[in-house]
């Protein structure tokens, strides 16, 4: 059942990246008074994932996404901009997939199909951290999270990755307060990707998080917490987005003017 909160306490819908779950955000101090809904990514295309996001709560909300989760938020913004009152994205790329990515996703899907999901986890692990060989406890934490997601959801996420499209056009039409976070040591989604996003969204703020890699909420949770607090403060000062339906309603003329419009000239 969709759930939400009053307008003074907008819900936050939090969307993880590939092979990630709610544990990705467990170190983040979410702003008090705002319901937090964690979304699981289990559908094989970005559009279906975006529909899951939009149906997870009723009414307007703040979308928070990392990597693939941010891509899903971009698609939700394209489909229902009036629903998204604020946007916080990090460790992501708004561009279309590159040929090398398609090939890598096919290889990973084949490994999972052959029962070698553990190999996929190990292949992806180095890119999650600021250094290729992270501390043992950090690597083990990532493994636990990836195995909790599991091979079936991982294959759906790989399939969804291949349905991504360039979202920069959508971002140029965004009118909600937006903050973009970029880890300076993110090998998968380097700072240049985030500069493109921040330039595309009118009025977006870009925050560089020194020393952080791809799993930014683990590597600097306080930076994410601060960005969310500041974003919600900005949302409170911003008029709510206008729905598409109300934006296209023709104003009803007063009765005398309606009669004048329909009266034939003599």
PDB file of C-alpha atoms in Angstrom:
ATOM      1  CA  UNK A   1       0.000   0.000   0.000  1.00  0.00           C
ATOM      2  CA  UNK A   2       1.379   3.429  -0.836  1.00  0.00           C
ATOM      3  CA  UNK A   3       2.131   5.497   2.213  1.00  0.00           C
ATOM      4  CA  UNK A   4       3.092   9.088   2.692  1.00  0.00           C
ATOM      5  CA  UNK A   5       3.081  11.928   5.178  1.00  0.00           C
ATOM      6  CA  UNK A   6       1.702  15.419   5.483  1.00  0.00           C
ATOM      7  CA  UNK A   7       3.127  18.136   3.295  1.00  0.00           C
ATOM      8  CA  UNK A   8       5.221  19.414   6.208  1.00  0.00           C
ATOM      9  CA  UNK A   9       6.906  15.998   6.470  1.00  0.00           C
ATOM     10  CA  UNK A  10       7.545  14.812   2.935  1.00  0.00           C
ATOM     11  CA  UNK A  11       8.564  11.158   2.700  1.00  0.00           C
ATOM     12  CA  UNK A  12      12.014  10.273   1.422  1.00  0.00           C
ATOM     13  CA  UNK A  13      12.149   7.369  -1.016  1.00  0.00           C
ATOM     14  CA  UNK A  14      15.668   5.973  -0.942  1.00  0.00           C
ATOM     15  CA  UNK A  15      16.905   3.946  -3.904  1.00  0.00           C
ATOM     16  CA  UNK A  16      20.167   1.953  -3.730  1.00  0.00           C
ATOM     17  CA  UNK A  17      22.610   1.042  -6.446  1.00  0.00           C
ATOM     18  CA  UNK A  18      23.235  -2.297  -8.082  1.00  0.00           C
ATOM     19  CA  UNK A  19      23.950  -5.134  -5.622  1.00  0.00           C
ATOM     20  CA  UNK A  20      23.003  -2.791  -2.784  1.00  0.00           C
ATOM     21  CA  UNK A  21      20.115  -2.795  -0.329  1.00  0.00           C
ATOM     22  CA  UNK A  22      18.932  -0.708   2.629  1.00  0.00           C
ATOM     23  CA  UNK A  23      22.202  -1.376   4.482  1.00  0.00           C
ATOM     24  CA  UNK A  24      23.811   1.095   2.077  1.00  0.00           C
ATOM     25  CA  UNK A  25      22.037   3.880   4.003  1.00  0.00           C
ATOM     26  CA  UNK A  26      22.280   2.470   7.526  1.00  0.00           C
ATOM     27  CA  UNK A  27      24.988   4.947   8.618  1.00  0.00           C
ATOM     28  CA  UNK A  28      23.103   7.989   7.302  1.00  0.00           C
ATOM     29  CA  UNK A  29      21.231  10.138   9.831  1.00  0.00           C
ATOM     30  CA  UNK A  30      18.035  10.921   7.938  1.00  0.00           C
ATOM     31  CA  UNK A  31      16.300  14.183   8.893  1.00  0.00           C
ATOM     32  CA  UNK A  32      13.875  13.662  11.759  1.00  0.00           C
ATOM     33  CA  UNK A  33      10.153  13.781  11.116  1.00  0.00           C
ATOM     34  CA  UNK A  34      10.318  12.532   7.541  1.00  0.00           C
ATOM     35  CA  UNK A  35       9.188   8.975   6.736  1.00  0.00           C
ATOM     36  CA  UNK A  36      11.873   6.984   4.915  1.00  0.00           C
ATOM     37  CA  UNK A  37      10.886   4.319   2.399  1.00  0.00           C
ATOM     38  CA  UNK A  38      13.578   1.969   1.034  1.00  0.00           C
ATOM     39  CA  UNK A  39      13.029   0.678  -2.490  1.00  0.00           C
ATOM     40  CA  UNK A  40      14.261  -2.673  -3.770  1.00  0.00           C
ATOM     41  CA  UNK A  41      15.356  -2.900  -7.419  1.00  0.00           C
ATOM     42  CA  UNK A  42      13.966  -6.161  -8.784  1.00  0.00           C
ATOM     43  CA  UNK A  43      12.492  -5.294 -12.195  1.00  0.00           C
ATOM     44  CA  UNK A  44      14.365  -5.869 -15.483  1.00  0.00           C
ATOM     45  CA  UNK A  45      13.971  -2.371 -16.960  1.00  0.00           C
ATOM     46  CA  UNK A  46      14.378   1.201 -15.788  1.00  0.00           C
ATOM     47  CA  UNK A  47      10.794   2.166 -16.611  1.00  0.00           C
ATOM     48  CA  UNK A  48       9.339  -0.558 -14.393  1.00  0.00           C
ATOM     49  CA  UNK A  49      11.716   0.410 -11.599  1.00  0.00           C
ATOM     50  CA  UNK A  50      10.601   4.040 -11.936  1.00  0.00           C
ATOM     51  CA  UNK A  51       6.971   2.951 -11.664  1.00  0.00           C
ATOM     52  CA  UNK A  52       7.832   1.045  -8.481  1.00  0.00           C
ATOM     53  CA  UNK A  53       9.388   4.234  -7.142  1.00  0.00           C
ATOM     54  CA  UNK A  54       6.357   6.356  -7.983  1.00  0.00           C
ATOM     55  CA  UNK A  55       3.930   3.833  -6.489  1.00  0.00           C
ATOM     56  CA  UNK A  56       5.904   3.374  -3.266  1.00  0.00           C
ATOM     57  CA  UNK A  57       4.296   6.459  -1.688  1.00  0.00           C
ATOM     58  CA  UNK A  58       1.324   8.654  -2.443  1.00  0.00           C
ATOM     59  CA  UNK A  59       1.672  12.316  -3.292  1.00  0.00           C
ATOM     60  CA  UNK A  60       4.897  14.310  -3.512  1.00  0.00           C
ATOM     61  CA  UNK A  61       8.179  13.009  -2.110  1.00  0.00           C
ATOM     62  CA  UNK A  62      11.927  13.523  -2.091  1.00  0.00           C
ATOM     63  CA  UNK A  63      13.886  11.013  -4.194  1.00  0.00           C
ATOM     64  CA  UNK A  64      17.317   9.922  -2.980  1.00  0.00           C
ATOM     65  CA  UNK A  65      19.329   7.673  -5.267  1.00  0.00           C
ATOM     66  CA  UNK A  66      22.814   6.257  -5.677  1.00  0.00           C
ATOM     67  CA  UNK A  67      24.196   4.963  -8.983  1.00  0.00           C
ATOM     68  CA  UNK A  68      21.467   2.831 -10.592  1.00  0.00           C
ATOM     69  CA  UNK A  69      19.045   4.197  -7.996  1.00  0.00           C
ATOM     70  CA  UNK A  70      19.694   7.725  -9.232  1.00  0.00           C
ATOM     71  CA  UNK A  71      19.075   6.596 -12.825  1.00  0.00           C
ATOM     72  CA  UNK A  72      15.699   5.274 -11.678  1.00  0.00           C
ATOM     73  CA  UNK A  73      14.988   8.630 -10.027  1.00  0.00           C
ATOM     74  CA  UNK A  74      15.811  10.421 -13.302  1.00  0.00           C
ATOM     75  CA  UNK A  75      13.232   8.287 -15.108  1.00  0.00           C
ATOM     76  CA  UNK A  76      10.638   8.922 -12.391  1.00  0.00           C
ATOM     77  CA  UNK A  77      11.312  12.639 -12.817  1.00  0.00           C
ATOM     78  CA  UNK A  78      10.669  12.315 -16.548  1.00  0.00           C
ATOM     79  CA  UNK A  79       7.384  10.492 -15.989  1.00  0.00           C
ATOM     80  CA  UNK A  80       5.960  12.488 -13.084  1.00  0.00           C
ATOM     81  CA  UNK A  81       7.910  15.690 -12.341  1.00  0.00           C
ATOM     82  CA  UNK A  82       5.043  17.027 -10.228  1.00  0.00           C
ATOM     83  CA  UNK A  83       5.543  14.160  -7.748  1.00  0.00           C
ATOM     84  CA  UNK A  84       9.178  14.885  -6.970  1.00  0.00           C
ATOM     85  CA  UNK A  85       9.610  17.803  -4.568  1.00  0.00           C
ATOM     86  CA  UNK A  86      13.350  17.321  -4.129  1.00  0.00           C
ATOM     87  CA  UNK A  87      16.145  15.247  -5.633  1.00  0.00           C
ATOM     88  CA  UNK A  88      19.400  14.016  -4.095  1.00  0.00           C
ATOM     89  CA  UNK A  89      21.635  11.903  -6.337  1.00  0.00           C
ATOM     90  CA  UNK A  90      25.162  10.604  -5.962  1.00  0.00           C
ATOM     91  CA  UNK A  91      27.746   8.256  -7.496  1.00  0.00           C
ATOM     92  CA  UNK A  92      25.902   8.163 -10.806  1.00  0.00           C
ATOM     93  CA  UNK A  93      25.853   8.955 -14.503  1.00  0.00           C
ATOM     94  CA  UNK A  94      23.036  10.571 -16.474  1.00  0.00           C
ATOM     95  CA  UNK A  95      24.448   9.501 -19.828  1.00  0.00           C
ATOM     96  CA  UNK A  96      23.451   6.549 -21.977  1.00  0.00           C
ATOM     97  CA  UNK A  97      25.409   3.295 -21.554  1.00  0.00           C
ATOM     98  CA  UNK A  98      28.692   2.998 -23.404  1.00  0.00           C
ATOM     99  CA  UNK A  99      29.490  -0.006 -25.652  1.00  0.00           C
ATOM    100  CA  UNK A 100      31.985  -1.368 -23.147  1.00  0.00           C
ATOM    101  CA  UNK A 101      29.335  -1.337 -20.436  1.00  0.00           C
ATOM    102  CA  UNK A 102      26.929  -3.411 -22.497  1.00  0.00           C
ATOM    103  CA  UNK A 103      29.679  -5.981 -23.016  1.00  0.00           C
ATOM    104  CA  UNK A 104      30.593  -6.066 -19.315  1.00  0.00           C
ATOM    105  CA  UNK A 105      26.950  -6.515 -18.277  1.00  0.00           C
ATOM    106  CA  UNK A 106      26.570  -9.427 -20.708  1.00  0.00           C
ATOM    107  CA  UNK A 107      29.640 -11.098 -19.247  1.00  0.00           C
ATOM    108  CA  UNK A 108      28.355 -10.686 -15.691  1.00  0.00           C
ATOM    109  CA  UNK A 109      24.936 -12.015 -16.643  1.00  0.00           C
ATOM    110  CA  UNK A 110      26.588 -15.052 -18.206  1.00  0.00           C
ATOM    111  CA  UNK A 111      28.598 -15.698 -15.058  1.00  0.00           C
ATOM    112  CA  UNK A 112      25.463 -15.589 -12.922  1.00  0.00           C
ATOM    113  CA  UNK A 113      23.676 -17.885 -15.361  1.00  0.00           C
ATOM    114  CA  UNK A 114      26.571 -20.338 -14.941  1.00  0.00           C
ATOM    115  CA  UNK A 115      26.183 -20.269 -11.155  1.00  0.00           C
ATOM    116  CA  UNK A 116      29.151 -17.969 -10.610  1.00  0.00           C
ATOM    117  CA  UNK A 117      27.472 -15.099  -8.809  1.00  0.00           C
ATOM    118  CA  UNK A 118      30.382 -14.990  -6.346  1.00  0.00           C
ATOM    119  CA  UNK A 119      32.692 -14.089  -9.249  1.00  0.00           C
ATOM    120  CA  UNK A 120      30.467 -11.114 -10.110  1.00  0.00           C
ATOM    121  CA  UNK A 121      30.584  -9.916  -6.516  1.00  0.00           C
ATOM    122  CA  UNK A 122      34.376 -10.102  -6.503  1.00  0.00           C
ATOM    123  CA  UNK A 123      34.650  -8.356  -9.877  1.00  0.00           C
ATOM    124  CA  UNK A 124      32.513  -5.443  -8.733  1.00  0.00           C
ATOM    125  CA  UNK A 125      34.029  -5.086  -5.267  1.00  0.00           C
ATOM    126  CA  UNK A 126      37.178  -3.028  -6.087  1.00  0.00           C
ATOM    127  CA  UNK A 127      35.171  -0.288  -7.822  1.00  0.00           C
ATOM    128  CA  UNK A 128      32.996   0.289  -4.771  1.00  0.00           C
ATOM    129  CA  UNK A 129      35.758   1.803  -2.660  1.00  0.00           C
ATOM    130  CA  UNK A 130      38.286   4.651  -2.850  1.00  0.00           C
ATOM    131  CA  UNK A 131      41.074   2.074  -3.227  1.00  0.00           C
ATOM    132  CA  UNK A 132      40.990  -1.259  -5.120  1.00  0.00           C
ATOM    133  CA  UNK A 133      41.927  -3.187  -1.969  1.00  0.00           C
ATOM    134  CA  UNK A 134      39.666  -1.879   0.784  1.00  0.00           C
ATOM    135  CA  UNK A 135      39.979  -2.878   4.442  1.00  0.00           C
ATOM    136  CA  UNK A 136      38.884  -6.442   5.116  1.00  0.00           C
ATOM    137  CA  UNK A 137      35.838  -5.402   7.162  1.00  0.00           C
ATOM    138  CA  UNK A 138      34.657  -3.050   4.400  1.00  0.00           C
ATOM    139  CA  UNK A 139      35.032  -5.745   1.745  1.00  0.00           C
ATOM    140  CA  UNK A 140      33.138  -8.239   3.889  1.00  0.00           C
ATOM    141  CA  UNK A 141      30.343  -5.755   4.461  1.00  0.00           C
ATOM    142  CA  UNK A 142      29.957  -5.304   0.707  1.00  0.00           C
ATOM    143  CA  UNK A 143      29.923  -9.062   0.164  1.00  0.00           C
ATOM    144  CA  UNK A 144      27.186  -9.531   2.768  1.00  0.00           C
ATOM    145  CA  UNK A 145      25.072  -6.841   1.127  1.00  0.00           C
ATOM    146  CA  UNK A 146      25.566  -8.210  -2.397  1.00  0.00           C
ATOM    147  CA  UNK A 147      24.705 -11.763  -1.319  1.00  0.00           C
ATOM    148  CA  UNK A 148      21.597 -10.439   0.434  1.00  0.00           C
ATOM    149  CA  UNK A 149      20.511  -8.927  -2.896  1.00  0.00           C
ATOM    150  CA  UNK A 150      21.182 -12.254  -4.571  1.00  0.00           C
ATOM    151  CA  UNK A 151      21.689 -13.513  -8.120  1.00  0.00           C
ATOM    152  CA  UNK A 152      18.065 -13.224  -9.299  1.00  0.00           C
ATOM    153  CA  UNK A 153      17.770  -9.533  -8.461  1.00  0.00           C
ATOM    154  CA  UNK A 154      21.288  -8.969  -9.794  1.00  0.00           C
ATOM    155  CA  UNK A 155      20.294 -10.344 -13.206  1.00  0.00           C
ATOM    156  CA  UNK A 156      17.223  -8.097 -13.249  1.00  0.00           C
ATOM    157  CA  UNK A 157      19.441  -5.111 -12.425  1.00  0.00           C
ATOM    158  CA  UNK A 158      21.867  -5.984 -15.207  1.00  0.00           C
ATOM    159  CA  UNK A 159      18.970  -6.200 -17.656  1.00  0.00           C
ATOM    160  CA  UNK A 160      17.668  -2.846 -16.435  1.00  0.00           C
ATOM    161  CA  UNK A 161      21.066  -1.215 -16.889  1.00  0.00           C
ATOM    162  CA  UNK A 162      20.869  -2.031 -20.597  1.00  0.00           C
ATOM    163  CA  UNK A 163      17.572  -0.101 -20.898  1.00  0.00           C
ATOM    164  CA  UNK A 164      19.026   3.162 -19.619  1.00  0.00           C
ATOM    165  CA  UNK A 165      18.792   6.267 -21.791  1.00  0.00           C
ATOM    166  CA  UNK A 166      20.507   9.635 -21.697  1.00  0.00           C
ATOM    167  CA  UNK A 167      18.683  11.617 -18.996  1.00  0.00           C
ATOM    168  CA  UNK A 168      20.279  15.023 -19.476  1.00  0.00           C
ATOM    169  CA  UNK A 169      17.293  16.325 -21.440  1.00  0.00           C
ATOM    170  CA  UNK A 170      14.986  15.391 -18.578  1.00  0.00           C
ATOM    171  CA  UNK A 171      17.302  17.017 -16.065  1.00  0.00           C
ATOM    172  CA  UNK A 172      17.177  20.323 -17.946  1.00  0.00           C
ATOM    173  CA  UNK A 173      13.418  20.421 -17.359  1.00  0.00           C
ATOM    174  CA  UNK A 174      13.673  19.732 -13.610  1.00  0.00           C
ATOM    175  CA  UNK A 175      12.275  22.443 -11.345  1.00  0.00           C
ATOM    176  CA  UNK A 176      12.727  20.807  -7.933  1.00  0.00           C
ATOM    177  CA  UNK A 177      15.559  21.609  -5.517  1.00  0.00           C
ATOM    178  CA  UNK A 178      18.430  19.249  -6.332  1.00  0.00           C
ATOM    179  CA  UNK A 179      21.739  18.320  -4.757  1.00  0.00           C
ATOM    180  CA  UNK A 180      24.409  16.205  -6.455  1.00  0.00           C
ATOM    181  CA  UNK A 181      27.130  14.468  -4.431  1.00  0.00           C
ATOM    182  CA  UNK A 182      30.366  13.254  -5.979  1.00  0.00           C
ATOM    183  CA  UNK A 183      33.125  11.255  -4.338  1.00  0.00           C
ATOM    184  CA  UNK A 184      36.478  12.542  -5.524  1.00  0.00           C
ATOM    185  CA  UNK A 185      37.811   8.969  -5.670  1.00  0.00           C
ATOM    186  CA  UNK A 186      34.834   7.319  -7.333  1.00  0.00           C
ATOM    187  CA  UNK A 187      36.378   5.181 -10.062  1.00  0.00           C
ATOM    188  CA  UNK A 188      33.018   4.121 -11.543  1.00  0.00           C
ATOM    189  CA  UNK A 189      31.354   7.537 -11.701  1.00  0.00           C
ATOM    190  CA  UNK A 190      34.069  10.204 -11.569  1.00  0.00           C
ATOM    191  CA  UNK A 191      33.454  13.881 -10.732  1.00  0.00           C
ATOM    192  CA  UNK A 192      33.019  14.871 -14.398  1.00  0.00           C
ATOM    193  CA  UNK A 193      29.804  12.834 -14.544  1.00  0.00           C
ATOM    194  CA  UNK A 194      28.378  14.804 -11.642  1.00  0.00           C
ATOM    195  CA  UNK A 195      29.380  18.162 -13.057  1.00  0.00           C
ATOM    196  CA  UNK A 196      27.304  17.310 -16.145  1.00  0.00           C
ATOM    197  CA  UNK A 197      24.290  16.514 -13.965  1.00  0.00           C
ATOM    198  CA  UNK A 198      24.645  19.647 -11.848  1.00  0.00           C
ATOM    199  CA  UNK A 199      24.978  21.846 -14.930  1.00  0.00           C
ATOM    200  CA  UNK A 200      21.874  20.285 -16.484  1.00  0.00           C
ATOM    201  CA  UNK A 201      19.523  20.807 -13.522  1.00  0.00           C
ATOM    202  CA  UNK A 202      18.629  24.495 -13.048  1.00  0.00           C
ATOM    203  CA  UNK A 203      19.889  25.679  -9.676  1.00  0.00           C
ATOM    204  CA  UNK A 204      21.351  22.321  -8.621  1.00  0.00           C
ATOM    205  CA  UNK A 205      24.055  22.243  -5.981  1.00  0.00           C
ATOM    206  CA  UNK A 206      27.179  20.131  -6.471  1.00  0.00           C
ATOM    207  CA  UNK A 207      29.071  18.817  -3.446  1.00  0.00           C
ATOM    208  CA  UNK A 208      32.452  17.165  -3.814  1.00  0.00           C
ATOM    209  CA  UNK A 209      33.131  14.651  -1.049  1.00  0.00           C
ATOM    210  CA  UNK A 210      36.882  14.399  -0.595  1.00  0.00           C
ATOM    211  CA  UNK A 211      38.335  10.920  -0.452  1.00  0.00           C
ATOM    212  CA  UNK A 212      35.030   9.100  -0.976  1.00  0.00           C
ATOM    213  CA  UNK A 213      34.530   6.345  -3.527  1.00  0.00           C
ATOM    214  CA  UNK A 214      31.395   4.900  -5.078  1.00  0.00           C
ATOM    215  CA  UNK A 215      29.626   3.783  -1.885  1.00  0.00           C
ATOM    216  CA  UNK A 216      29.528   7.323  -0.600  1.00  0.00           C
ATOM    217  CA  UNK A 217      26.951   6.738   2.193  1.00  0.00           C
ATOM    218  CA  UNK A 218      29.364   4.266   3.805  1.00  0.00           C
ATOM    219  CA  UNK A 219      32.493   6.283   3.238  1.00  0.00           C
ATOM    220  CA  UNK A 220      31.136   9.660   4.355  1.00  0.00           C
ATOM    221  CA  UNK A 221      27.626   9.296   5.791  1.00  0.00           C
ATOM    222  CA  UNK A 222      27.784  12.702   7.467  1.00  0.00           C
ATOM    223  CA  UNK A 223      28.131  14.372   4.056  1.00  0.00           C
ATOM    224  CA  UNK A 224      24.956  12.629   2.880  1.00  0.00           C
ATOM    225  CA  UNK A 225      23.120  13.537   6.097  1.00  0.00           C
ATOM    226  CA  UNK A 226      24.088  17.202   5.771  1.00  0.00           C
ATOM    227  CA  UNK A 227      23.078  17.306   2.109  1.00  0.00           C
ATOM    228  CA  UNK A 228      19.643  15.892   2.933  1.00  0.00           C
ATOM    229  CA  UNK A 229      19.077  18.380   5.758  1.00  0.00           C
ATOM    230  CA  UNK A 230      19.996  21.284   3.483  1.00  0.00           C
ATOM    231  CA  UNK A 231      17.904  19.918   0.624  1.00  0.00           C
ATOM    232  CA  UNK A 232      14.789  19.609   2.793  1.00  0.00           C
ATOM    233  CA  UNK A 233      15.287  23.144   4.069  1.00  0.00           C
ATOM    234  CA  UNK A 234      15.357  24.308   0.449  1.00  0.00           C
ATOM    235  CA  UNK A 235      12.267  22.236  -0.371  1.00  0.00           C
ATOM    236  CA  UNK A 236      10.348  23.921   2.450  1.00  0.00           C
ATOM    237  CA  UNK A 237      11.070  27.308   0.887  1.00  0.00           C
ATOM    238  CA  UNK A 238      10.072  26.241  -2.636  1.00  0.00           C
ATOM    239  CA  UNK A 239       6.482  26.324  -3.967  1.00  0.00           C
ATOM    240  CA  UNK A 240       5.151  22.820  -4.622  1.00  0.00           C
ATOM    241  CA  UNK A 241       5.465  21.580  -8.206  1.00  0.00           C
ATOM    242  CA  UNK A 242       2.447  22.093 -10.445  1.00  0.00           C
ATOM    243  CA  UNK A 243       0.832  18.898 -11.681  1.00  0.00           C
ATOM    244  CA  UNK A 244       0.568  18.320 -15.405  1.00  0.00           C
ATOM    245  CA  UNK A 245      -3.217  18.181 -15.147  1.00  0.00           C
ATOM    246  CA  UNK A 246      -3.578  21.518 -13.398  1.00  0.00           C
ATOM    247  CA  UNK A 247      -0.973  23.097 -15.659  1.00  0.00           C
ATOM    248  CA  UNK A 248      -3.219  22.438 -18.680  1.00  0.00           C
ATOM    249  CA  UNK A 249      -6.578  23.443 -17.213  1.00  0.00           C
ATOM    250  CA  UNK A 250      -8.209  26.268 -19.167  1.00  0.00           C
ATOM    251  CA  UNK A 251      -9.438  28.928 -16.733  1.00  0.00           C
ATOM    252  CA  UNK A 252     -13.230  29.116 -16.532  1.00  0.00           C
ATOM    253  CA  UNK A 253     -14.461  32.527 -17.651  1.00  0.00           C
ATOM    254  CA  UNK A 254     -17.078  34.441 -15.672  1.00  0.00           C
ATOM    255  CA  UNK A 255     -20.626  34.017 -17.027  1.00  0.00           C
ATOM    256  CA  UNK A 256     -20.872  37.493 -18.696  1.00  0.00           C
ATOM    257  CA  UNK A 257     -17.603  36.931 -20.538  1.00  0.00           C
ATOM    258  CA  UNK A 258     -18.656  33.457 -21.687  1.00  0.00           C
ATOM    259  CA  UNK A 259     -21.875  34.936 -23.135  1.00  0.00           C
ATOM    260  CA  UNK A 260     -19.872  37.693 -24.827  1.00  0.00           C
ATOM    261  CA  UNK A 261     -17.497  35.138 -26.362  1.00  0.00           C
ATOM    262  CA  UNK A 262     -20.374  33.137 -27.869  1.00  0.00           C
ATOM    263  CA  UNK A 263     -22.548  36.064 -28.977  1.00  0.00           C
ATOM    264  CA  UNK A 264     -22.487  36.611 -32.732  1.00  0.00           C
ATOM    265  CA  UNK A 265     -21.627  40.077 -34.002  1.00  0.00           C
ATOM    266  CA  UNK A 266     -24.570  42.012 -35.404  1.00  0.00           C
TER     267      UNK A 266
END
